[in-house]
XYZ file of C-alpha atoms in Angstrom:
647
model
C 27.591 6.028 16.363
C 25.053 3.228 15.894
C 24.969 0.802 12.966
C 21.627 -0.824 12.205
C 23.227 -4.087 11.194
C 20.304 -6.461 10.922
C 16.795 -6.470 9.434
C 14.626 -5.141 12.244
C 17.011 -6.719 14.760
C 14.900 -8.126 17.577
C 11.956 -8.849 15.261
C 13.661 -11.071 12.737
C 14.227 -14.181 14.815
C 10.680 -14.463 16.117
C 9.084 -13.933 12.731
C 11.461 -16.361 11.052
C 10.631 -19.123 13.526
C 6.902 -18.514 13.217
C 6.934 -18.418 9.442
C 9.147 -21.438 8.906
C 6.363 -23.921 9.544
C 3.809 -21.856 7.625
C 5.972 -21.512 4.555
C 6.852 -25.165 4.599
C 3.157 -26.016 4.672
C 2.300 -23.613 1.856
C 5.008 -24.872 -0.501
C 4.154 -28.064 -2.351
C 7.210 -28.273 -4.574
C 10.929 -28.674 -4.189
C 13.643 -27.323 -6.442
C 14.399 -29.690 -9.339
C 17.903 -30.867 -9.988
C 17.797 -29.808 -13.634
C 16.228 -26.356 -14.061
C 15.787 -25.139 -17.608
C 16.241 -21.629 -18.954
C 13.789 -19.694 -21.084
C 10.044 -19.825 -21.258
C 7.355 -17.180 -20.747
C 5.706 -16.769 -17.338
C 2.137 -15.462 -17.555
C 0.741 -13.872 -14.407
C -2.951 -13.085 -13.903
C -3.704 -9.559 -12.775
C -6.491 -9.230 -10.243
C -9.797 -8.618 -12.023
C -10.259 -4.990 -12.971
C -6.898 -3.857 -11.541
C -4.466 -3.372 -14.439
C -1.318 -1.265 -14.011
C -2.022 2.360 -14.867
C 1.084 4.340 -13.895
C 4.800 3.722 -14.490
C 6.618 6.505 -12.638
C 7.667 5.341 -9.125
C 6.797 8.806 -7.775
C 2.998 8.540 -7.836
C 0.035 10.219 -6.191
C -2.602 8.577 -4.013
C -4.942 8.574 -7.017
C -2.454 6.391 -8.933
C -1.147 4.267 -6.075
C -1.982 0.572 -6.157
C -0.141 -2.671 -5.518
C -0.587 -3.478 -9.203
C 1.383 -0.350 -10.085
C 3.940 -0.511 -7.295
C 4.776 -4.174 -6.801
C 3.769 -6.067 -9.912
C 4.781 -3.523 -12.550
C 6.944 -0.519 -11.659
C 9.400 -2.201 -9.313
C 10.256 -4.844 -11.901
C 12.019 -1.965 -13.672
C 12.830 0.674 -11.055
C 14.154 -0.475 -7.696
C 13.687 1.141 -4.284
C 16.752 2.115 -2.298
C 15.792 -0.453 0.330
C 13.894 -3.621 -0.555
C 11.548 -5.118 2.012
C 10.242 -8.664 1.905
C 12.532 -11.667 2.101
C 11.129 -15.068 1.121
C 7.813 -14.507 2.838
C 9.125 -12.566 5.836
C 8.261 -8.885 6.516
C 11.876 -7.797 6.936
C 14.585 -5.829 5.153
C 16.043 -7.743 2.205
C 19.686 -6.708 2.245
C 20.551 -8.746 -0.848
C 18.096 -6.902 -3.098
C 18.601 -3.451 -1.573
C 20.588 -0.903 -3.564
C 22.268 0.346 -0.386
C 23.856 -1.094 2.718
C 21.896 -0.689 5.976
C 22.061 2.911 7.187
C 24.479 3.979 9.883
C 22.796 6.069 12.595
C 24.790 8.575 14.650
C 24.482 11.762 16.729
C 21.797 10.302 18.988
C 19.821 8.974 16.017
C 19.583 12.359 14.330
C 21.876 11.492 11.401
C 21.623 8.560 8.991
C 24.426 7.841 6.533
C 23.522 5.732 3.517
C 26.132 4.084 1.296
C 25.014 2.648 -2.034
C 26.268 -0.569 -3.539
C 27.802 -0.388 -7.006
C 24.753 -1.283 -9.127
C 24.261 -0.008 -12.681
C 21.467 1.266 -14.895
C 20.671 -0.591 -18.104
C 22.530 2.100 -20.081
C 25.729 1.191 -18.263
C 25.869 4.213 -15.953
C 26.243 3.543 -12.224
C 23.444 4.081 -9.721
C 24.923 6.818 -7.554
C 24.122 9.180 -4.725
C 23.192 11.779 -7.355
C 20.270 9.551 -8.359
C 19.135 9.508 -4.717
C 19.399 13.299 -4.524
C 17.388 13.535 -7.768
C 14.556 11.540 -6.164
C 14.757 13.599 -2.986
C 14.583 16.900 -4.868
C 11.498 15.753 -6.793
C 9.920 14.378 -3.619
C 10.546 17.632 -1.765
C 9.020 19.571 -4.647
C 5.776 17.611 -4.945
C 5.237 17.440 -1.173
C 6.049 21.113 -0.565
C 2.974 22.653 1.120
C 3.568 25.854 -0.874
C 3.220 24.015 -4.179
C -0.068 24.146 -6.145
C -2.591 21.492 -5.201
C -2.214 18.191 -7.016
C -4.794 17.986 -9.773
C -5.027 21.736 -10.294
C -4.295 23.418 -13.609
C -0.852 24.290 -12.259
C -0.188 20.866 -10.761
C 3.487 20.346 -9.937
C 3.432 16.732 -11.008
C 2.487 13.378 -9.623
C 2.375 14.112 -5.913
C 3.297 11.387 -3.423
C 0.837 8.888 -1.965
C 2.952 8.259 1.149
C 3.062 11.943 2.153
C 2.211 12.729 5.771
C 2.235 16.280 7.165
C 5.452 16.702 9.096
C 6.733 13.384 7.765
C 9.339 12.556 5.151
C 10.999 14.696 3.832
C 9.701 17.514 6.079
C 11.267 15.820 9.100
C 14.727 16.297 7.588
C 16.917 19.272 8.350
C 18.897 18.481 5.214
C 20.144 15.786 2.866
C 23.516 15.910 1.167
C 25.634 13.889 -1.216
C 29.027 13.462 0.437
C 30.589 11.062 -2.057
C 29.848 9.206 -5.268
C 27.910 6.575 -3.353
C 27.143 8.292 -0.035
C 24.197 10.403 1.160
C 23.821 11.906 4.640
C 20.351 12.616 6.048
C 20.074 15.017 8.985
C 16.825 14.732 10.950
C 15.019 17.338 13.004
C 14.814 15.058 16.071
C 16.002 11.726 17.435
C 13.952 9.044 15.724
C 13.366 5.355 16.208
C 15.907 3.792 13.784
C 13.550 0.944 12.895
C 10.775 3.372 12.009
C 13.099 5.729 10.106
C 14.476 2.891 7.965
C 11.227 0.964 7.511
C 8.914 3.953 6.930
C 11.040 6.905 5.810
C 14.167 5.792 3.936
C 11.937 3.071 2.517
C 10.198 5.752 0.442
C 13.285 6.456 -1.689
C 13.619 5.092 -5.221
C 16.756 6.356 -6.967
C 15.899 7.661 -10.437
C 18.291 7.908 -13.439
C 19.166 11.590 -13.165
C 21.446 11.508 -16.215
C 18.504 10.363 -18.369
C 15.407 11.834 -16.702
C 16.474 15.281 -15.482
C 14.797 17.212 -18.279
C 11.862 19.545 -18.878
C 10.667 18.247 -22.266
C 11.017 15.225 -24.503
C 13.287 17.032 -26.941
C 15.164 19.031 -24.347
C 18.657 18.347 -23.128
C 19.362 16.624 -19.844
C 20.610 19.026 -17.187
C 20.540 19.661 -13.468
C 17.074 21.166 -13.546
C 16.108 19.526 -10.266
C 18.582 21.838 -8.538
C 17.890 24.939 -10.633
C 16.419 28.058 -9.012
C 17.033 26.655 -5.551
C 18.612 29.077 -3.130
C 21.145 27.170 -1.061
C 20.806 28.257 2.540
C 23.331 27.393 5.213
C 21.499 26.639 8.445
C 23.340 26.023 11.715
C 25.495 22.900 11.516
C 24.904 22.477 7.772
C 26.921 23.133 4.670
C 25.880 25.683 2.012
C 25.765 22.787 -0.482
C 23.063 20.982 1.456
C 19.459 21.159 0.312
C 17.148 22.270 3.114
C 13.588 20.973 2.536
C 10.747 23.228 3.614
C 12.960 26.256 4.251
C 11.489 29.461 2.783
C 14.790 30.255 1.106
C 14.843 27.067 -0.952
C 12.495 27.466 -3.910
C 12.044 24.268 -5.926
C 10.746 25.454 -9.288
C 13.336 23.426 -11.183
C 12.359 20.170 -9.531
C 8.662 20.979 -10.003
C 9.230 21.362 -13.717
C 10.985 18.012 -13.959
C 8.237 16.328 -11.919
C 5.581 17.848 -14.154
C 7.351 16.603 -17.286
C 7.808 13.056 -15.955
C 4.195 12.984 -14.815
C 3.012 14.038 -18.291
C 4.979 11.154 -19.783
C 3.596 8.715 -17.214
C 0.039 9.747 -18.152
C 0.664 8.657 -21.749
C 0.055 4.940 -21.348
C 0.100 4.283 -25.091
C 3.793 5.268 -25.253
C 5.044 3.215 -22.315
C 6.824 0.622 -24.462
C 8.263 3.138 -26.928
C 9.266 6.025 -24.648
C 13.072 5.870 -24.153
C 12.683 7.270 -20.628
C 11.202 4.032 -19.344
C 13.940 1.897 -20.916
C 16.609 3.165 -18.508
C 16.065 0.704 -15.670
C 17.976 -0.896 -12.817
C 15.464 -3.676 -12.125
C 15.550 -7.239 -13.451
C 13.235 -6.502 -16.419
C 12.455 -3.843 -18.977
C 9.212 -3.174 -20.816
C 8.609 -4.288 -24.420
C 4.812 -4.177 -24.705
C 1.946 -2.393 -22.942
C -1.655 -2.235 -24.155
C -4.557 -0.067 -23.089
C -6.356 -2.939 -21.350
C -3.355 -3.615 -19.119
C -1.415 -6.356 -20.925
C 2.279 -6.099 -20.084
C 5.281 -7.893 -21.517
C 8.744 -7.550 -20.004
C 12.037 -9.201 -20.920
C 15.217 -9.527 -18.846
C 17.452 -6.517 -18.289
C 20.832 -7.990 -19.210
C 22.631 -5.323 -17.172
C 20.759 -6.202 -13.947
C 23.203 -6.079 -11.037
C 21.188 -8.227 -8.657
C 21.120 -11.939 -8.094
C 19.702 -14.227 -9.276
C 19.608 -13.069 -12.887
C 16.334 -13.717 -14.730
C 16.249 -17.134 -16.385
C 12.877 -16.873 -18.113
C 12.702 -15.279 -21.557
C 9.727 -13.042 -20.760
C 7.263 -12.131 -18.034
C 3.691 -11.179 -18.959
C 0.897 -9.618 -16.916
C -2.507 -10.738 -18.196
C -5.531 -8.441 -17.637
C -9.057 -9.621 -16.824
C -12.302 -7.720 -16.421
C -13.839 -10.223 -13.996
C -12.998 -13.135 -11.724
C -14.938 -15.451 -13.997
C -12.875 -14.468 -17.039
C -9.660 -15.128 -15.114
C -10.975 -18.473 -13.897
C -11.805 -19.519 -17.458
C -8.177 -18.857 -18.421
C -6.978 -20.795 -15.381
C -9.146 -23.793 -16.236
C -7.763 -23.783 -19.767
C -4.253 -24.035 -18.362
C -3.057 -20.925 -20.206
C -1.771 -19.139 -17.099
C 1.521 -19.887 -15.375
C 0.272 -18.137 -12.231
C -3.393 -17.402 -11.576
C -5.906 -17.614 -8.777
C -9.105 -19.383 -7.794
C -11.913 -16.954 -6.975
C -13.246 -17.853 -3.514
C -16.596 -18.890 -4.956
C -14.799 -21.514 -7.111
C -12.542 -22.888 -4.390
C -14.208 -26.306 -4.609
C -12.530 -26.834 -8.004
C -8.988 -26.641 -6.592
C -8.373 -30.394 -6.663
C -9.610 -30.637 -10.248
C -7.198 -27.925 -11.375
C -4.325 -29.627 -9.598
C -5.097 -32.955 -11.225
C -6.094 -31.912 -14.742
C -3.947 -28.834 -15.385
C -0.899 -29.565 -13.255
C -1.294 -26.660 -10.871
C -0.111 -26.335 -7.285
C -1.952 -24.295 -4.664
C -0.721 -21.629 -2.226
C -2.858 -19.053 -0.403
C -1.145 -15.663 -0.699
C -1.076 -14.118 2.765
C 0.072 -10.535 3.201
C 1.225 -8.161 5.913
C -1.884 -6.015 5.688
C -5.165 -4.948 7.214
C -8.468 -5.013 5.332
C -10.882 -2.138 5.701
C -13.316 0.109 3.881
C -13.403 3.883 4.135
C -15.845 6.395 5.565
C -15.832 9.804 3.881
C -15.858 12.075 6.889
C -15.788 15.129 4.595
C -18.964 14.282 2.697
C -21.283 17.298 3.195
C -24.415 15.132 3.386
C -23.480 12.109 5.492
C -20.097 13.154 6.904
C -21.701 14.430 10.122
C -23.439 11.057 10.594
C -20.256 9.065 9.912
C -18.348 11.293 12.336
C -20.459 9.978 15.236
C -18.667 7.099 16.986
C -21.961 5.480 18.042
C -23.030 5.299 14.392
C -19.755 3.672 13.320
C -20.109 1.218 16.209
C -23.625 0.340 15.066
C -22.405 -0.054 11.480
C -19.519 -2.345 12.537
C -21.911 -4.386 14.715
C -23.919 -5.231 11.589
C -20.860 -6.405 9.622
C -20.713 -10.176 10.180
C -17.051 -11.057 9.686
C -17.316 -14.787 10.572
C -20.179 -15.149 8.077
C -18.207 -13.414 5.337
C -15.195 -15.662 5.903
C -17.319 -18.815 5.925
C -19.635 -18.055 3.019
C -17.604 -15.816 0.713
C -13.933 -16.703 1.389
C -13.984 -20.503 1.490
C -13.606 -20.404 5.268
C -10.057 -19.032 5.019
C -9.357 -15.805 6.884
C -9.303 -14.166 10.314
C -11.309 -11.568 12.216
C -9.905 -8.069 11.748
C -9.997 -5.812 14.795
C -7.760 -2.901 13.877
C -4.882 -1.401 11.929
C -2.072 -3.888 12.655
C -1.858 -7.078 10.538
C -2.986 -10.404 11.997
C -0.505 -12.191 9.709
C 2.041 -13.640 10.313
C 0.341 -15.550 13.158
C 1.809 -14.417 16.438
C 2.840 -11.047 14.985
C 4.508 -9.397 18.015
C 3.327 -5.958 16.891
C -0.337 -6.957 17.320
C -1.685 -5.919 20.717
C -3.448 -8.288 23.158
C -6.670 -6.341 22.546
C -6.541 -6.959 18.808
C -5.663 -10.620 19.362
C -8.423 -11.082 21.918
C -12.193 -11.391 21.903
C -13.941 -9.609 19.037
C -14.553 -5.994 20.053
C -17.522 -5.479 17.737
C -19.083 -8.881 17.031
C -22.189 -9.147 14.894
C -24.899 -7.852 17.228
C -28.072 -6.355 15.674
C -29.602 -5.690 19.108
C -26.626 -3.557 20.121
C -26.682 -1.706 16.806
C -30.336 -0.769 17.233
C -29.821 0.251 20.849
C -26.903 2.533 19.913
C -29.033 4.340 17.343
C -32.105 4.695 19.581
C -30.009 5.880 22.526
C -28.605 8.629 20.326
C -31.741 10.223 18.968
C -32.708 7.981 16.040
C -36.109 6.552 15.305
C -35.211 3.068 14.090
C -37.478 1.425 11.501
C -36.212 -2.121 10.828
C -36.781 -2.970 7.180
C -37.533 0.669 6.412
C -35.491 3.852 6.659
C -34.520 5.176 10.072
C -34.224 8.910 10.717
C -32.833 11.394 13.249
C -35.675 12.470 15.527
C -33.633 14.378 18.123
C -31.056 16.674 16.610
C -28.397 18.269 18.795
C -25.293 17.428 20.793
C -25.029 15.315 23.922
C -26.719 12.234 25.353
C -29.888 11.232 23.548
C -29.166 13.371 20.479
C -27.935 12.505 16.983
C -24.784 14.628 17.207
C -23.212 17.710 15.698
C -24.248 18.423 12.125
C -26.905 15.708 11.855
C -30.139 17.356 10.717
C -33.577 16.880 12.233
C -35.382 14.258 10.171
C -32.241 13.278 8.251
C -32.618 9.732 6.966
C -30.090 6.947 7.408
C -29.304 6.718 3.713
C -25.803 5.879 2.491
C -24.082 4.960 -0.763
C -21.309 2.359 -0.938
C -18.814 2.534 -3.824
C -16.959 -0.710 -4.555
C -15.012 -2.290 -7.374
C -16.401 -4.193 -10.330
C -15.417 -7.707 -11.337
C -15.280 -9.398 -7.921
C -18.064 -11.791 -6.967
C -16.680 -11.928 -3.426
C -16.870 -8.139 -3.006
C -20.413 -8.093 -4.371
C -21.521 -10.875 -2.029
C -20.002 -9.124 0.984
C -21.567 -5.779 0.166
C -24.968 -7.281 -0.572
C -24.895 -9.157 2.754
C -23.981 -5.932 4.569
C -26.659 -4.001 2.701
C -29.264 -6.577 3.726
C -28.260 -6.596 7.415
C -28.180 -2.800 7.682
C -31.693 -2.447 6.315
C -33.234 -5.515 7.957
C -32.123 -4.775 11.500
C -31.436 -1.038 11.728
C -33.273 0.614 8.863
C -30.031 1.906 7.315
C -30.633 2.173 3.593
C -27.360 1.597 1.710
C -27.247 1.896 -2.083
C -24.494 -0.030 -3.867
C -22.572 1.392 -6.837
C -19.655 -0.118 -8.712
C -16.667 1.260 -10.598
C -13.377 -0.201 -11.872
C -10.667 -0.363 -9.225
C -8.663 2.576 -10.575
C -11.802 4.736 -10.600
C -12.682 3.783 -7.022
C -9.211 4.808 -5.855
C -9.114 8.046 -7.850
C -12.616 8.988 -6.652
C -11.585 8.470 -3.032
C -8.221 10.219 -3.327
C -9.481 13.471 -4.788
C -7.847 15.828 -2.281
C -10.817 15.693 0.065
C -10.503 17.815 3.187
C -12.967 19.441 5.527
C -12.222 22.746 3.791
C -12.718 21.212 0.316
C -15.103 18.287 0.927
C -15.845 15.549 -1.575
C -19.546 14.996 -2.272
C -18.775 12.310 -4.871
C -18.647 9.362 -2.456
C -19.775 8.355 1.035
C -18.377 4.899 1.772
C -15.902 2.877 -0.303
C -14.607 -0.684 -0.424
C -11.848 -1.393 -2.944
C -11.775 -5.066 -1.773
C -8.082 -5.112 -0.966
C -6.239 -4.621 2.271
C -3.688 -1.913 2.933
C -0.348 -3.661 2.471
C 2.113 -1.956 4.764
C 4.436 -0.500 2.154
C 6.379 1.697 1.945
C 5.450 2.141 5.624
C 6.628 -1.369 6.472
C 6.509 -0.808 10.224
C 2.714 -0.659 10.869
C 2.382 2.647 12.711
C -0.379 3.795 10.368
C 0.781 7.335 9.723
C 0.234 7.085 5.986
C -3.389 5.962 6.236
C -4.862 7.429 9.442
C -2.797 10.511 10.345
C -4.536 13.843 9.815
C -3.816 15.091 6.309
C -1.984 11.952 5.123
C -2.178 11.531 1.351
C -3.559 7.977 1.579
C -6.046 8.845 4.322
C -8.880 8.567 1.822
C -11.736 9.432 4.177
C -9.800 12.221 5.913
C -10.085 10.693 9.384
C -8.719 13.183 11.903
C -8.225 12.753 15.630
C -5.575 14.573 17.720
C -5.177 11.660 20.145
C -4.523 9.313 17.247
C -1.999 11.741 15.749
C -0.158 11.919 19.072
C -0.183 8.127 19.355
C 1.338 7.789 15.898
C 4.045 10.345 16.645
C 4.983 8.436 19.809
C 5.844 5.353 17.732
C 8.326 7.442 15.732
C 10.440 8.502 18.685
C 10.415 5.360 20.858
C 14.087 4.395 21.113
C 13.761 1.031 22.895
C 11.761 -2.046 21.994
C 9.713 -1.792 25.202
C 8.831 1.845 24.523
C 8.081 1.042 20.902
C 5.648 -1.745 21.793
C 3.954 0.424 24.398
C 3.432 3.208 21.864
C 2.350 0.843 19.106
C -0.195 -0.942 21.308
C -1.636 2.388 22.469
C -2.017 3.487 18.836
C -3.706 0.325 17.584
C -5.956 -0.146 20.624
C -7.276 3.393 20.254
C -8.195 2.870 16.591
C -9.591 -0.613 17.230
C -12.243 1.063 19.386
C -12.582 4.376 17.527
C -13.189 2.790 14.102
C -11.542 5.210 11.652
C -12.797 2.796 8.981
C -15.031 -0.264 8.875
C -12.906 -3.339 9.495
C -13.294 -6.228 7.054
C -11.990 -9.802 7.468
C -8.285 -10.301 6.890
C -8.179 -12.842 4.096
C -5.464 -13.993 1.689
C -4.770 -11.576 -1.126
C -5.648 -14.450 -3.426
C -5.780 -18.248 -3.665
C -2.805 -18.699 -5.968
C -2.570 -21.549 -8.451
C 0.744 -21.957 -10.242
C 2.154 -24.506 -12.644
C 3.850 -27.289 -10.702
C 6.914 -27.174 -12.964
C 7.360 -23.442 -12.297
C 9.736 -22.775 -9.428
C 10.483 -19.615 -7.474
C 6.812 -18.780 -6.914
C 6.601 -19.756 -3.242
C 6.938 -18.594 -0.580
C 4.851 -15.662 -1.775
C 5.839 -12.194 -0.642
C 3.926 -10.648 2.269
C 4.043 -7.191 0.644
C 2.372 -8.342 -2.609
C 5.665 -8.238 -4.539
C 6.359 -10.758 -7.292
C 9.829 -12.048 -8.126
C 9.913 -13.276 -11.738
C 13.721 -13.073 -11.677
C 13.649 -16.062 -9.328
C 11.297 -18.121 -11.484
C 12.258 -20.955 -13.832
C 10.667 -24.002 -15.426
C 11.810 -27.574 -14.957
């Protein structure tokens, strides 16, 4: 039997040493000797990205950091909390359960919950974990109706990966009031299974939410109509996900009901469902534009207890509107748009703000829609993606649009924290695709394109093989693309306009720019696109945020680049990549894990499943100097208002 006793074991020490100096440099305040209680903390939402979904079980179309880590998890806690004072590690203090115990050659994980309580006084138990698991199994069941159809089973799950959690379980079973046993279908890397699989669990209040209608009684509907099948080495009371004998109609009904309630944003503050919480806050106000007010949950089991009287999320339609509020001093925590970075000193002096760039454990990229019936065949050609990346000038973007703060992004593994041991030598090394217009033009001409700099290039040699445009690219097809990106960000607009100009000037690639609000960009991308059901509604997309590795905290990329993954917006599919990802799941030593991880990231660094954008801070945070508990900022984009207080 093996006990995973520390947060990521061999990783923790190195990251802690590397971050210590960084965090010390970022923090400009020290804890006062006389903290005061009360006060309202106002936090600026990123422009155009208000929270839009309250149920922790959410689809890719609803998934965003605003929903997950600045709104929902203030009320509903995950089983395991990741992020500990700026470090990308397991936070045992804030986790609802003790670290899992692995046994039977890493095929069994036993989870024991701590004795936390819901706001209604009932304990958080293993039954609440089973409730989540039953709903998760229902909405990820491949036999269920497609998400978004007229018979949709509910919210879906943005972290779903074919063959992943919970399909990679033989069974899960409650064995005591506070104990759940997970039996896996193979021996898995314990770090990966904790950081990327068990990390997906958020216990839900079964005794309050297990219902099929608002007026209906609470029951055990999540277990109804499920045939209990005893497989070898299992008990008849165990639920067997994915087994043909285990229908999940009861859980589907519950998921559908909860999803219907989560779609009613106007009732968020009044719906009694959302008042049963185990997080540090509960909701008292929510408006259609995204304003949120929360007050402390007096039954919160964690520590520290909230000391402020309220926490408010303030919505803004544009960076300029947010900056006006920041200059007025009305925000406790806001941000300087990169184009206004020169005014930092003035804000510090006149409004009493302190500054801290918010770095995250993430990779920044934009998506290609490989399923698009018009341009998908073009985007599927590696030479074309190489030419496209060679016209994306990352150093220029960092210098001109991000106040000179950022780093070159080469692939799927984060460049922050500096010295991240999971980043391969290739990614850390010389830029693989530097800005090189000559190379971009040569790649197109060598592959059957007539290049017209300043005009519109076209395929003049259709077919497969050397000197031809590639499979599916039509004779005479023009190099015309459309880029969808979010509204409200000057930085995003400047980047996309610079890219648009370079593509046309040097390579004759005509790219039209269109804008939508952030939520619309995400929902347009995550519209169940596949090669069997392609999406003609978009071609390229840039939501102007990186992928924060959560709840896949170990950056193996399965949730974003594996074939069929729910958050694989462009439907990138490559069997070598899929095999590389799977190898990271079963590596049982650190040496084997690094070997597999480096092979995975090096392959994608060259293959370009997306267009890599500079890794920059999530935002340039400005916070009131008398507000404590803000820094160090969390590397997974999580905010901790329960730790904040005024002096």
